[in-house]
mmCIF file of C-alpha atoms in Angstrom:
data_model
loop_
_atom_site.group_PDB
_atom_site.id
_atom_site.type_symbol
_atom_site.label_atom_id
_atom_site.label_comp_id
_atom_site.label_asym_id
_atom_site.label_seq_id
_atom_site.Cartn_x
_atom_site.Cartn_y
_atom_site.Cartn_z
ATOM 1 C CA UNK C 8 0.000 0.000 0.000
ATOM 2 C CA UNK C 9 1.072 3.565 -0.721
ATOM 3 C CA UNK C 10 0.859 6.158 2.077
ATOM 4 C CA UNK C 11 1.084 9.951 2.335
ATOM 5 C CA UNK C 12 2.960 11.858 5.064
ATOM 6 C CA UNK C 13 1.674 15.446 4.806
ATOM 7 C CA UNK C 14 3.023 18.565 6.495
ATOM 8 C CA UNK C 15 4.479 22.013 5.970
ATOM 9 C CA UNK C 16 7.977 20.909 7.075
ATOM 10 C CA UNK C 17 9.072 24.506 7.681
ATOM 11 C CA UNK C 18 11.673 23.295 8.460
ATOM 12 C CA UNK C 19 11.848 19.494 8.470
ATOM 13 C CA UNK C 20 13.032 18.176 11.857
ATOM 14 C CA UNK C 21 14.334 14.905 13.244
ATOM 15 C CA UNK C 22 10.850 14.382 14.670
ATOM 16 C CA UNK C 23 9.392 14.505 11.146
ATOM 17 C CA UNK C 24 12.056 12.135 9.845
ATOM 18 C CA UNK C 25 11.377 9.665 12.659
ATOM 19 C CA UNK C 26 7.698 9.431 11.673
ATOM 20 C CA UNK C 27 8.563 9.188 7.953
ATOM 21 C CA UNK C 28 11.073 6.379 8.570
ATOM 22 C CA UNK C 29 8.575 4.424 10.663
ATOM 23 C CA UNK C 30 5.907 4.902 7.993
ATOM 24 C CA UNK C 31 8.338 3.630 5.344
ATOM 25 C CA UNK C 32 8.753 0.454 7.391
ATOM 26 C CA UNK C 33 4.982 -0.096 7.418
ATOM 27 C CA UNK C 34 4.068 0.662 3.793
ATOM 28 C CA UNK C 35 5.351 -0.308 0.356
ATOM 29 C CA UNK C 36 5.986 3.333 -0.546
ATOM 30 C CA UNK C 37 5.585 6.714 1.122
ATOM 31 C CA UNK C 38 5.104 10.161 -0.412
ATOM 32 C CA UNK C 39 6.082 13.116 1.755
ATOM 33 C CA UNK C 40 3.613 15.852 0.780
ATOM 34 C CA UNK C 41 5.028 19.337 1.403
ATOM 35 C CA UNK C 42 2.079 21.693 1.759
ATOM 36 C CA UNK C 43 1.832 25.180 0.281
ATOM 37 C CA UNK C 44 -0.488 27.832 1.698
ATOM 38 C CA UNK C 45 -0.276 31.411 0.423
ATOM 39 C CA UNK C 46 -1.902 32.682 3.624
ATOM 40 C CA UNK C 47 1.008 31.489 5.757
ATOM 41 C CA UNK C 48 4.332 33.224 6.332
ATOM 42 C CA UNK C 49 6.898 30.501 5.738
ATOM 43 C CA UNK C 50 10.576 30.662 6.588
ATOM 44 C CA UNK C 51 11.349 28.679 3.420
ATOM 45 C CA UNK C 52 9.568 28.776 0.085
ATOM 46 C CA UNK C 53 7.821 25.587 -1.036
ATOM 47 C CA UNK C 54 10.593 24.696 -3.491
ATOM 48 C CA UNK C 55 13.203 25.109 -0.757
ATOM 49 C CA UNK C 56 11.242 22.936 1.665
ATOM 50 C CA UNK C 57 10.810 20.219 -0.965
ATOM 51 C CA UNK C 58 14.548 20.250 -1.663
ATOM 52 C CA UNK C 59 15.475 20.111 2.032
ATOM 53 C CA UNK C 60 13.102 17.195 2.659
ATOM 54 C CA UNK C 61 14.454 15.358 -0.403
ATOM 55 C CA UNK C 62 17.982 15.703 0.958
ATOM 56 C CA UNK C 63 16.870 14.537 4.405
ATOM 57 C CA UNK C 64 15.097 11.363 3.162
ATOM 58 C CA UNK C 65 17.591 10.469 0.437
ATOM 59 C CA UNK C 66 18.726 7.366 2.354
ATOM 60 C CA UNK C 67 15.205 6.066 3.042
ATOM 61 C CA UNK C 68 14.124 3.482 0.436
ATOM 62 C CA UNK C 69 10.642 3.829 -1.017
ATOM 63 C CA UNK C 70 10.223 7.462 0.076
ATOM 64 C CA UNK C 71 9.349 10.232 -2.401
ATOM 65 C CA UNK C 72 8.777 13.967 -1.940
ATOM 66 C CA UNK C 73 6.229 16.163 -3.714
ATOM 67 C CA UNK C 74 4.638 19.580 -3.294
ATOM 68 C CA UNK C 75 1.025 19.584 -2.129
ATOM 69 C CA UNK C 76 -1.466 22.092 -3.535
ATOM 70 C CA UNK C 77 -5.160 21.891 -2.758
ATOM 71 C CA UNK C 78 -6.976 19.217 -0.783
ATOM 72 C CA UNK C 79 -5.022 16.372 0.739
ATOM 73 C CA UNK C 80 -7.666 13.824 -0.285
ATOM 74 C CA UNK C 81 -7.312 14.885 -3.935
ATOM 75 C CA UNK C 82 -3.557 14.437 -3.644
ATOM 76 C CA UNK C 83 -4.099 10.957 -2.174
ATOM 77 C CA UNK C 84 -6.321 10.064 -5.118
ATOM 78 C CA UNK C 85 -3.737 11.344 -7.610
ATOM 79 C CA UNK C 86 -0.976 9.365 -5.912
ATOM 80 C CA UNK C 87 -3.065 6.210 -5.571
ATOM 81 C CA UNK C 88 -2.519 6.232 -1.811
ATOM 82 C CA UNK C 89 -4.720 4.298 0.585
ATOM 83 C CA UNK C 90 -3.532 5.805 3.851
ATOM 84 C CA UNK C 91 -2.449 9.066 5.461
ATOM 85 C CA UNK C 92 0.198 8.912 8.188
ATOM 86 C CA UNK C 93 0.211 11.567 10.901
ATOM 87 C CA UNK C 94 2.572 11.921 13.845
ATOM 88 C CA UNK C 95 1.050 12.869 17.200
ATOM 89 C CA UNK C 96 3.096 14.632 19.873
ATOM 90 C CA UNK C 97 0.391 15.423 22.427
ATOM 91 C CA UNK C 98 -3.128 14.330 23.299
ATOM 92 C CA UNK C 99 -4.430 17.674 22.022
ATOM 93 C CA UNK C 100 -3.054 16.825 18.556
ATOM 94 C CA UNK C 101 -5.327 13.797 18.470
ATOM 95 C CA UNK C 102 -8.489 15.845 19.037
ATOM 96 C CA UNK C 103 -7.835 17.943 15.921
ATOM 97 C CA UNK C 104 -6.412 15.175 13.744
ATOM 98 C CA UNK C 105 -9.317 12.856 14.544
ATOM 99 C CA UNK C 106 -11.756 15.342 13.011
ATOM 100 C CA UNK C 107 -9.590 15.599 9.898
ATOM 101 C CA UNK C 108 -9.341 11.809 9.694
ATOM 102 C CA UNK C 109 -13.133 11.451 9.791
ATOM 103 C CA UNK C 110 -13.539 14.128 7.115
ATOM 104 C CA UNK C 111 -10.903 12.607 4.806
ATOM 105 C CA UNK C 112 -12.443 9.160 5.184
ATOM 106 C CA UNK C 113 -15.908 10.513 4.457
ATOM 107 C CA UNK C 114 -14.662 12.226 1.283
ATOM 108 C CA UNK C 115 -12.601 9.427 -0.260
ATOM 109 C CA UNK C 116 -12.493 6.468 2.120
ATOM 110 C CA UNK C 117 -8.780 6.976 2.782
ATOM 111 C CA UNK C 118 -7.635 5.757 6.190
ATOM 112 C CA UNK C 119 -5.509 7.775 8.622
ATOM 113 C CA UNK C 120 -2.771 6.097 10.644
ATOM 114 C CA UNK C 121 -1.569 7.860 13.790
ATOM 115 C CA UNK C 122 1.998 7.288 14.955
ATOM 116 C CA UNK C 123 2.922 8.593 18.418
ATOM 117 C CA UNK C 124 6.043 10.724 18.379
ATOM 118 C CA UNK C 125 9.153 9.150 19.834
ATOM 119 C CA UNK C 126 9.718 10.428 23.358
ATOM 120 C CA UNK C 127 13.090 11.872 22.333
ATOM 121 C CA UNK C 128 11.499 14.172 19.725
ATOM 122 C CA UNK C 129 8.048 14.758 21.234
ATOM 123 C CA UNK C 130 8.804 18.360 22.238
ATOM 124 C CA UNK C 131 10.494 19.346 18.961
ATOM 125 C CA UNK C 132 8.421 21.405 16.521
ATOM 126 C CA UNK C 133 9.111 23.548 13.462
ATOM 127 C CA UNK C 134 7.626 26.555 15.247
ATOM 128 C CA UNK C 135 10.068 26.271 18.126
ATOM 129 C CA UNK C 136 12.956 25.730 15.711
ATOM 130 C CA UNK C 137 12.129 28.929 13.808
ATOM 131 C CA UNK C 138 11.748 30.925 17.004
ATOM 132 C CA UNK C 139 15.039 29.732 18.489
ATOM 133 C CA UNK C 140 16.882 30.295 15.204
ATOM 134 C CA UNK C 141 15.456 33.822 14.846
ATOM 135 C CA UNK C 142 17.127 34.770 18.118
ATOM 136 C CA UNK C 143 20.438 33.222 17.129
ATOM 137 C CA UNK C 144 20.022 29.928 18.983
ATOM 138 C CA UNK C 145 21.686 26.681 17.899
ATOM 139 C CA UNK C 146 19.132 24.238 16.457
ATOM 140 C CA UNK C 147 21.584 21.773 14.911
ATOM 141 C CA UNK C 148 20.648 18.971 17.320
ATOM 142 C CA UNK C 149 17.009 19.077 16.224
ATOM 143 C CA UNK C 150 17.373 19.146 12.423
ATOM 144 C CA UNK C 151 19.603 17.553 9.760
ATOM 145 C CA UNK C 152 22.909 19.317 9.102
ATOM 146 C CA UNK C 153 21.803 20.620 5.686
ATOM 147 C CA UNK C 154 18.662 22.101 7.230
ATOM 148 C CA UNK C 155 20.627 23.770 10.035
ATOM 149 C CA UNK C 156 22.889 25.376 7.431
ATOM 150 C CA UNK C 157 19.903 26.551 5.381
ATOM 151 C CA UNK C 158 18.223 28.032 8.464
ATOM 152 C CA UNK C 159 21.347 29.979 9.411
ATOM 153 C CA UNK C 160 21.647 31.327 5.859
ATOM 154 C CA UNK C 161 17.961 32.289 5.730
ATOM 155 C CA UNK C 162 18.077 34.111 9.073
ATOM 156 C CA UNK C 163 21.208 35.988 7.981
ATOM 157 C CA UNK C 164 19.582 36.865 4.654
ATOM 158 C CA UNK C 165 16.519 38.309 6.358
ATOM 159 C CA UNK C 166 18.609 40.366 8.734
ATOM 160 C CA UNK C 167 20.711 41.699 5.875
ATOM 161 C CA UNK C 168 17.566 42.517 3.898
ATOM 162 C CA UNK C 169 16.174 44.602 6.741
ATOM 163 C CA UNK C 170 19.529 46.337 7.156
ATOM 164 C CA UNK C 171 19.708 47.046 3.395
ATOM 165 C CA UNK C 172 16.267 48.663 3.387
ATOM 166 C CA UNK C 173 17.248 50.804 6.346
ATOM 167 C CA UNK C 174 20.434 51.859 4.534
ATOM 168 C CA UNK C 175 18.436 52.764 1.410
ATOM 169 C CA UNK C 176 16.080 54.977 3.395
ATOM 170 C CA UNK C 177 18.999 56.649 5.145
ATOM 171 C CA UNK C 178 20.671 57.272 1.764
ATOM 172 C CA UNK C 179 17.584 59.028 0.390
ATOM 173 C CA UNK C 180 17.235 61.172 3.500
ATOM 174 C CA UNK C 181 20.935 62.076 3.397
ATOM 175 C CA UNK C 182 20.575 63.142 -0.244
ATOM 176 C CA UNK C 183 17.593 65.310 0.646
ATOM 177 C CA UNK C 184 19.510 66.909 3.505
ATOM 178 C CA UNK C 185 22.494 67.589 1.238
ATOM 179 C CA UNK C 186 20.191 69.163 -1.351
ATOM 180 C CA UNK C 187 18.788 71.506 1.271
ATOM 181 C CA UNK C 188 22.240 72.365 2.600
ATOM 182 C CA UNK C 189 23.578 73.212 -0.873
ATOM 183 C CA UNK C 190 20.493 75.115 -2.010
ATOM 184 C CA UNK C 191 20.672 78.863 -2.563
ATOM 185 C CA UNK C 192 19.475 81.003 0.293
ATOM 186 C CA UNK C 193 16.489 83.270 -0.079
ATOM 187 C CA UNK C 194 17.659 86.809 0.700
ATOM 188 C CA UNK C 195 16.593 88.249 4.018
ATOM 189 C CA UNK C 196 15.199 84.850 5.296
ATOM 190 C CA UNK C 197 16.176 81.424 6.596
ATOM 191 C CA UNK C 198 14.561 79.745 3.605
ATOM 192 C CA UNK C 199 16.312 78.260 0.611
ATOM 193 C CA UNK C 200 15.471 77.432 -2.971
ATOM 194 C CA UNK C 201 15.479 73.767 -4.023
ATOM 195 C CA UNK C 202 14.292 71.960 -7.104
ATOM 196 C CA UNK C 203 10.790 70.868 -6.266
ATOM 197 C CA UNK C 204 10.817 67.837 -8.562
ATOM 198 C CA UNK C 205 14.143 66.585 -7.202
ATOM 199 C CA UNK C 206 13.043 67.083 -3.610
ATOM 200 C CA UNK C 207 9.737 65.327 -4.177
ATOM 201 C CA UNK C 208 11.520 62.450 -5.899
ATOM 202 C CA UNK C 209 13.845 61.968 -2.930
ATOM 203 C CA UNK C 210 10.935 62.178 -0.520
ATOM 204 C CA UNK C 211 9.006 59.628 -2.592
ATOM 205 C CA UNK C 212 11.960 57.239 -2.626
ATOM 206 C CA UNK C 213 12.391 57.573 1.112
ATOM 207 C CA UNK C 214 8.670 56.987 1.558
ATOM 208 C CA UNK C 215 8.774 53.830 -0.559
ATOM 209 C CA UNK C 216 11.716 52.545 1.448
ATOM 210 C CA UNK C 217 9.918 53.317 4.693
ATOM 211 C CA UNK C 218 6.761 51.629 3.442
ATOM 212 C CA UNK C 219 8.779 48.547 2.534
ATOM 213 C CA UNK C 220 10.450 48.565 5.939
ATOM 214 C CA UNK C 221 7.115 48.977 7.701
ATOM 215 C CA UNK C 222 5.570 46.164 5.665
ATOM 216 C CA UNK C 223 8.519 43.952 6.479
ATOM 217 C CA UNK C 224 8.334 44.918 10.145
ATOM 218 C CA UNK C 225 4.598 44.226 10.231
ATOM 219 C CA UNK C 226 5.137 40.848 8.608
ATOM 220 C CA UNK C 227 7.868 40.005 11.099
ATOM 221 C CA UNK C 228 5.668 41.189 13.962
ATOM 222 C CA UNK C 229 2.748 39.134 12.672
ATOM 223 C CA UNK C 230 4.932 36.076 12.256
ATOM 224 C CA UNK C 231 6.449 36.597 15.688
ATOM 225 C CA UNK C 232 2.993 36.888 17.227
ATOM 226 C CA UNK C 233 1.836 33.710 15.502
ATOM 227 C CA UNK C 234 5.016 31.987 16.607
ATOM 228 C CA UNK C 235 4.532 33.246 20.149
ATOM 229 C CA UNK C 236 0.950 31.970 20.233
ATOM 230 C CA UNK C 237 1.996 28.589 18.876
ATOM 231 C CA UNK C 238 4.929 28.428 21.254
ATOM 232 C CA UNK C 239 2.624 29.223 24.149
ATOM 233 C CA UNK C 240 0.194 26.534 23.023
ATOM 234 C CA UNK C 241 2.988 24.023 22.682
ATOM 235 C CA UNK C 242 4.365 25.031 26.073
ATOM 236 C CA UNK C 243 0.932 24.431 27.582
ATOM 237 C CA UNK C 244 0.783 21.061 25.835
ATOM 238 C CA UNK C 245 4.232 20.162 27.153
ATOM 239 C CA UNK C 246 3.225 21.172 30.681
ATOM 240 C CA UNK C 247 -0.008 19.201 30.398
ATOM 241 C CA UNK C 248 1.856 16.156 29.104
ATOM 242 C CA UNK C 249 4.383 16.494 31.930
ATOM 243 C CA UNK C 250 1.592 16.735 34.499
ATOM 244 C CA UNK C 251 -0.109 13.675 33.029
ATOM 245 C CA UNK C 252 3.211 11.829 33.065
ATOM 246 C CA UNK C 253 3.851 12.866 36.658
ATOM 247 C CA UNK C 254 0.355 11.756 37.644
ATOM 248 C CA UNK C 255 0.893 8.453 35.866
ATOM 249 C CA UNK C 256 4.256 7.929 37.545
ATOM 250 C CA UNK C 257 2.749 8.825 40.910
ATOM 251 C CA UNK C 258 0.042 6.258 40.297
ATOM 252 C CA UNK C 259 2.643 3.717 39.266
ATOM 253 C CA UNK C 260 4.632 4.484 42.425
ATOM 254 C CA UNK C 261 1.532 3.943 44.540
ATOM 255 C CA UNK C 262 0.852 0.673 42.735
ATOM 256 C CA UNK C 263 4.432 -0.438 43.349
ATOM 257 C CA UNK C 264 4.219 0.414 47.037
ATOM 258 C CA UNK C 265 0.936 -1.456 47.344
ATOM 259 C CA UNK C 266 2.445 -4.417 45.502
ATOM 260 C CA UNK C 267 5.449 -4.381 47.842
ATOM 261 C CA UNK C 268 3.182 -4.336 50.891
ATOM 262 C CA UNK C 269 1.099 -7.186 49.517
ATOM 263 C CA UNK C 270 4.261 -9.138 48.676
ATOM 264 C CA UNK C 271 5.585 -8.622 52.214
ATOM 265 C CA UNK C 272 2.260 -9.740 53.691
ATOM 266 C CA UNK C 273 2.205 -12.778 51.409
ATOM 267 C CA UNK C 274 5.785 -13.645 52.330
ATOM 268 C CA UNK C 275 4.980 -13.391 56.045
ATOM 269 C CA UNK C 276 1.885 -15.572 55.637
ATOM 270 C CA UNK C 277 3.772 -18.173 53.595
ATOM 271 C CA UNK C 278 6.576 -18.212 56.173
ATOM 272 C CA UNK C 279 4.097 -18.701 59.016
ATOM 273 C CA UNK C 280 2.226 -21.435 57.150
ATOM 274 C CA UNK C 281 5.508 -23.147 56.257
ATOM 275 C CA UNK C 282 6.610 -23.070 59.911
ATOM 276 C CA UNK C 283 3.265 -24.499 61.002
ATOM 277 C CA UNK C 284 3.507 -27.281 58.417
ATOM 278 C CA UNK C 285 7.052 -28.027 59.553
ATOM 279 C CA UNK C 286 5.940 -28.313 63.168
ATOM 280 C CA UNK C 287 3.041 -30.566 62.185
ATOM 281 C CA UNK C 288 5.382 -32.741 60.109
ATOM 282 C CA UNK C 289 7.888 -32.972 62.979
ATOM 283 C CA UNK C 290 5.116 -33.914 65.402
ATOM 284 C CA UNK C 291 3.803 -36.562 63.014
ATOM 285 C CA UNK C 292 7.269 -38.070 62.476
ATOM 286 C CA UNK C 293 7.971 -37.998 66.215
ATOM 287 C CA UNK C 294 4.687 -39.807 66.883
ATOM 288 C CA UNK C 295 5.517 -42.455 64.305
ATOM 289 C CA UNK C 296 9.023 -42.930 65.678
ATOM 290 C CA UNK C 297 7.638 -43.186 69.220
ATOM 291 C CA UNK C 298 5.237 -45.873 68.025
ATOM 292 C CA UNK C 299 8.072 -47.737 66.346
ATOM 293 C CA UNK C 300 10.132 -47.406 69.527
ATOM 294 C CA UNK C 301 7.313 -48.849 71.621
ATOM 295 C CA UNK C 302 6.878 -51.691 69.138
ATOM 296 C CA UNK C 303 10.584 -52.475 69.189
ATOM 297 C CA UNK C 304 10.621 -52.404 72.998
ATOM 298 C CA UNK C 305 7.730 -54.878 73.106
ATOM 299 C CA UNK C 306 9.462 -57.108 70.574
ATOM 300 C CA UNK C 307 12.701 -57.067 72.599
ATOM 301 C CA UNK C 308 10.771 -58.027 75.708
ATOM 302 C CA UNK C 309 9.206 -60.970 73.888
ATOM 303 C CA UNK C 310 12.613 -62.046 72.579
ATOM 304 C CA UNK C 311 14.106 -61.971 76.059
ATOM 305 C CA UNK C 312 11.180 -63.994 77.419
ATOM 306 C CA UNK C 313 11.582 -66.631 74.706
ATOM 307 C CA UNK C 314 15.304 -66.933 75.365
ATOM 308 C CA UNK C 315 14.690 -67.294 79.055
ATOM 309 C CA UNK C 316 12.261 -70.147 78.408
ATOM 310 C CA UNK C 317 14.744 -71.839 76.115
ATOM 311 C CA UNK C 318 17.463 -71.528 78.711
ATOM 312 C CA UNK C 319 15.230 -73.020 81.409
ATOM 313 C CA UNK C 320 14.112 -75.910 79.229
ATOM 314 C CA UNK C 321 17.477 -76.839 77.742
ATOM 315 C CA UNK C 322 19.823 -75.667 80.452
ATOM 316 C CA UNK C 323 21.369 -73.094 78.145
ATOM 317 C CA UNK C 324 22.801 -69.783 79.130
ATOM 318 C CA UNK C 325 22.817 -66.652 77.000
ATOM 319 C CA UNK C 326 26.216 -67.392 75.397
ATOM 320 C CA UNK C 327 25.330 -70.909 74.334
ATOM 321 C CA UNK C 328 22.086 -69.801 72.837
ATOM 322 C CA UNK C 329 23.953 -67.307 70.722
ATOM 323 C CA UNK C 330 26.176 -70.148 69.406
ATOM 324 C CA UNK C 331 23.274 -72.250 68.083
ATOM 325 C CA UNK C 332 23.071 -72.543 64.299
ATOM 326 C CA UNK C 333 20.681 -70.198 62.545
ATOM 327 C CA UNK C 334 17.566 -71.573 60.981
ATOM 328 C CA UNK C 335 17.765 -71.161 57.217
#
């Protein structure tokens, strides 16, 4: 069966690759569908994300990469896929993905397979990677080497772009100031004469640069806000998962303590019962031995009586009787 692993992969992380590798082990072939959404502010363009994912999965047999436009179910139909594979990091992921799974199945009958994220990568997300990288943090342990290099280059490029726009605006303003400084003075006033067209052109250029800077700043602010919201949501999910884990471990600890107490009680009871059985067995054996002893004593008495009779009848003493031949 052919399966689809969809996602934005902006950027692709080791958590993504873990799910893809496990899916490849379950299905004949897997297509990694890199989604494109014009309403989103991506760190990497779709073509860049496709290339980075291709490099990351190059060593996985049976895995392909393709860009995803439109509905996922239509893509599944085009690819001849019978299943969608989704990785789940938290319980809250399941609530959303379950609705999508029901909808996709209702539309085309395609099944959705959920794979729980490996514990080592459960807290790693593309959102967190972008946020850490934007502030100069090292994300190399969470993504493939080629992706880490691409992230560093992209962050540097964005910073240089903002700096270049600021330099352009400053250049236009400096030119306007120089024009004013070199303009002819108006006699008997603090005014000066400048070329209106040239001045307006410089002002217009500065305005365009400022508009571009403001648009860029607004986009960065919007992206940062979205990232902050997602980071906060993920932080809440991590805290919730940690609380659930702590509660589970506490329950397990209580179960272990109860099991230890029950084991100790069982051991004490078995020891007591074993000791009682031992005493009963000793008493039984002692009774049997005492009976045997009494029987032997009676037999010895009878033997002595018989020997005494023989001695009286035949005039034998004890030594002579012992010398008589044995009856075969």
